[in-house]
Tab-separated table of C-alpha atoms in Angstrom:
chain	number	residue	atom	x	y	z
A	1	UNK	CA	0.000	0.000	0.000
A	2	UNK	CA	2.795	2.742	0.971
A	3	UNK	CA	1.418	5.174	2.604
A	4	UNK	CA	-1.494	5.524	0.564
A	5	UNK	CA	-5.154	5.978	2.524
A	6	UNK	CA	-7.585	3.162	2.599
A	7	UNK	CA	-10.604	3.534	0.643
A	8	UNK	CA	-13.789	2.760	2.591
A	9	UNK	CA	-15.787	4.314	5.948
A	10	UNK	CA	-13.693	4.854	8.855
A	11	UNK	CA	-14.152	3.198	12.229
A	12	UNK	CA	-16.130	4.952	14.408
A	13	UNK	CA	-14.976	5.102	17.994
A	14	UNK	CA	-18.249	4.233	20.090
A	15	UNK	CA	-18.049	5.114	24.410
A	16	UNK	CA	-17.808	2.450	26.607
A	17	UNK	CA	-21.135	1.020	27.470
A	18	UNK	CA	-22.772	1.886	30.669
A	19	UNK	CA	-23.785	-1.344	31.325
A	20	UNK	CA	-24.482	-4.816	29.160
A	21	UNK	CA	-27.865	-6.580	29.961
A	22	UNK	CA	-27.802	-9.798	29.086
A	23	UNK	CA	-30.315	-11.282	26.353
A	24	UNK	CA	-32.246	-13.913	27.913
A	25	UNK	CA	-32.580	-17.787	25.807
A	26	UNK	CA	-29.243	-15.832	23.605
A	27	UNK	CA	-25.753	-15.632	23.909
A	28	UNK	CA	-26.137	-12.271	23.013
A	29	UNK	CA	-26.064	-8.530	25.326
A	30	UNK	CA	-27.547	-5.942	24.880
A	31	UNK	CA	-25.362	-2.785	25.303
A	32	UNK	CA	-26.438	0.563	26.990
A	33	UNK	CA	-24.612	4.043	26.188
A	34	UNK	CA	-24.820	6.759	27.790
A	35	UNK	CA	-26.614	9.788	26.864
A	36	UNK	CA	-24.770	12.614	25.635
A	37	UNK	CA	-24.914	16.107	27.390
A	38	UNK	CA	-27.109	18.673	26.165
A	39	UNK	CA	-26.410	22.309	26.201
A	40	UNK	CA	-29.309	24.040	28.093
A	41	UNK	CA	-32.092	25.677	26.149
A	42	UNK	CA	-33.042	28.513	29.008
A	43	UNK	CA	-29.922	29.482	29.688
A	44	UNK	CA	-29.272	30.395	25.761
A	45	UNK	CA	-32.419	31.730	26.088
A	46	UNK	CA	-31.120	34.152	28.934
A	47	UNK	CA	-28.222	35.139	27.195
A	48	UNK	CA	-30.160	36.231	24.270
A	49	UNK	CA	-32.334	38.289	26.590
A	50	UNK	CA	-29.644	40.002	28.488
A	51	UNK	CA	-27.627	40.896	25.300
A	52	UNK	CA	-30.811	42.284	23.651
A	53	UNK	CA	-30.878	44.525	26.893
A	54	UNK	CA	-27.784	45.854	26.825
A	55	UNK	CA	-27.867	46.987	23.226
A	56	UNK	CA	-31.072	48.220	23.443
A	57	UNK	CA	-30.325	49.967	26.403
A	58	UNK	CA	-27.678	51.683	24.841
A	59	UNK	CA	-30.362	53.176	22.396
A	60	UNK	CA	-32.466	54.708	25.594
A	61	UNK	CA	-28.761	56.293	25.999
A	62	UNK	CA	-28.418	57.689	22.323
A	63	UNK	CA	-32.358	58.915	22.048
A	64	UNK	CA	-32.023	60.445	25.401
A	65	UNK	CA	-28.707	62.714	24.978
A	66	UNK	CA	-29.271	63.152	20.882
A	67	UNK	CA	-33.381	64.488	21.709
A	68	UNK	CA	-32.251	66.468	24.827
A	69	UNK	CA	-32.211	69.941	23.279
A	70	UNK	CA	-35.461	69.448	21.400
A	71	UNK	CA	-37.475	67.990	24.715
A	72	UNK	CA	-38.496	64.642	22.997
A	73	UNK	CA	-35.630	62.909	24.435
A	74	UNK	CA	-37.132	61.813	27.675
A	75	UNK	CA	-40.324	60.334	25.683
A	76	UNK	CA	-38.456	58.494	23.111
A	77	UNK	CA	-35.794	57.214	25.489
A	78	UNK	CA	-38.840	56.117	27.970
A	79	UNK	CA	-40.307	54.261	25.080
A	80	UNK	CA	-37.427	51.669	24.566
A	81	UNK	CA	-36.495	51.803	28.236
A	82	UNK	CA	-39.697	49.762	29.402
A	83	UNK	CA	-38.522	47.500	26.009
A	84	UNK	CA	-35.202	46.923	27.757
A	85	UNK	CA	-36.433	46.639	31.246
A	86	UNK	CA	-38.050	43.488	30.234
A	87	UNK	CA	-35.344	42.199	28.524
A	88	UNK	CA	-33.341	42.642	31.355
A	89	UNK	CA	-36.206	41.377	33.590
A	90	UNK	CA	-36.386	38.096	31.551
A	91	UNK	CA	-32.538	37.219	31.214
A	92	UNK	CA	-32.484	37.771	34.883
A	93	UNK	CA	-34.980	35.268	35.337
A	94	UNK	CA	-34.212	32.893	33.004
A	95	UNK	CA	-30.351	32.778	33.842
A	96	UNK	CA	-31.720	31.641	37.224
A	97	UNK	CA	-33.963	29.279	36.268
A	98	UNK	CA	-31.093	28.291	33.967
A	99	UNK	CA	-28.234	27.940	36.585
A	100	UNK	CA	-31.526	25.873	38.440
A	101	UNK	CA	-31.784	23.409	35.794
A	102	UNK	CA	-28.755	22.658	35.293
A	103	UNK	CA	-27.842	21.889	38.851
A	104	UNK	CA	-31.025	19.604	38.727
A	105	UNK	CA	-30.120	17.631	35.919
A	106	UNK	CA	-27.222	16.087	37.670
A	107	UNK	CA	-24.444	16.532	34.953
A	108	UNK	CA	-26.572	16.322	32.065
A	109	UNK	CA	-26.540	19.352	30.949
A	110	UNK	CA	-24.400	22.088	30.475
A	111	UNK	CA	-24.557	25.547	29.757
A	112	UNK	CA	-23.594	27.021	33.326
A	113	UNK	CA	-21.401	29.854	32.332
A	114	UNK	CA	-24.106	31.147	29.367
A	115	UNK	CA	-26.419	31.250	31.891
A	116	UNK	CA	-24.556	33.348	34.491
A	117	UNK	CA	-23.660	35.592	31.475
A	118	UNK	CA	-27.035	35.945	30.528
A	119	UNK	CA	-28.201	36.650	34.302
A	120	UNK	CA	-25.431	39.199	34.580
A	121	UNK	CA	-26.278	40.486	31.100
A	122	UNK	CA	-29.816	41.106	31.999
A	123	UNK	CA	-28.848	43.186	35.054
A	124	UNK	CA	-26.247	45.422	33.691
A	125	UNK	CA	-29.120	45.843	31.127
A	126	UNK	CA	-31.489	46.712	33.682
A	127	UNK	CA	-29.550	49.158	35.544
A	128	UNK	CA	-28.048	50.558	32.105
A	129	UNK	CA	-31.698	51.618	30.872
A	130	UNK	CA	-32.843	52.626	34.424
A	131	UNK	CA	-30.052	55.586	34.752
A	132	UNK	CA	-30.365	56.326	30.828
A	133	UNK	CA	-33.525	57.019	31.730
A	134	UNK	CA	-33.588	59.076	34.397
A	135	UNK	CA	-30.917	61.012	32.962
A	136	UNK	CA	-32.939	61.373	29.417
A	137	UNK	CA	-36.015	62.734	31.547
A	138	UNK	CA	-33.320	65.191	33.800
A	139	UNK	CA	-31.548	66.453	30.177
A	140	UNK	CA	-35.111	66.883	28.693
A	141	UNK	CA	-37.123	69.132	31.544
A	142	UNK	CA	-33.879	71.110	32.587
């Protein structure tokens, strides 16, 4: 052959079985593998969330300084400040119930860190949009 690759599929390097049950009447088993993990649903969820708060608190920030001098500022900065509130509200919650589901599937999942990033996303969010606001409604009556 020299070197040259073998045509045809390649092995396939299966786990070890988590147990072998035997087949009864047969000489044959039956193996059982393992599951594989799964990377948690919510807690990709809450990272969406808390991302979508941050930017869009950012835009409370930019309405609220650009409208300042004209007065609607405060009203157009209010407007996507409730929008990013809940955004921040709901990757705060669901990075919790995230971080909860995980721990309760007893290694099965994973997806730990996006949901602590998601959680932490959703708060910086929250308390982004809060002060953007109040300071779009101070620049806009003073």
């Amino acid at each position: 052959m020299g070197g040259q690759p073998v045509a045809g599929p390649r092995p396939v390097n299966y786990p070890p079985p988590v147990r072998v049950e035997v087949v009864p009447g047969t000489p044959y088993g039956l193996a059982v593998l393992g599951a594989p993990k799964t990377a948690s649903g919510v807690a990709a969820s809450a990272l969406v969330a808390g991302v979508g708060s941050v930017l869009v608190s950012l835009v409370v920030w930019c309405f609220g300084l650009a409208g300042a001098q004209q007065g609607w500022g405060g009203l157009v900065a209010g407007a996507f400040a409730v929008l990013s509130i809940l955004l921040g509200a709901a990757g705060v919650l669901l990075g919790w119930l995230g971080i909860r589901q995980i721990r309760l599937a007893a290694g099965n999942l994973t997806g730990r860190g996006v949901a602590i990033a998601g959680l932490v996303c959703g708060a910086v969010g929250l308390v982004l949009a809060a002060i953007g606001l109040i300071t779009a409604i101070a620049l806009s009556a003073g």
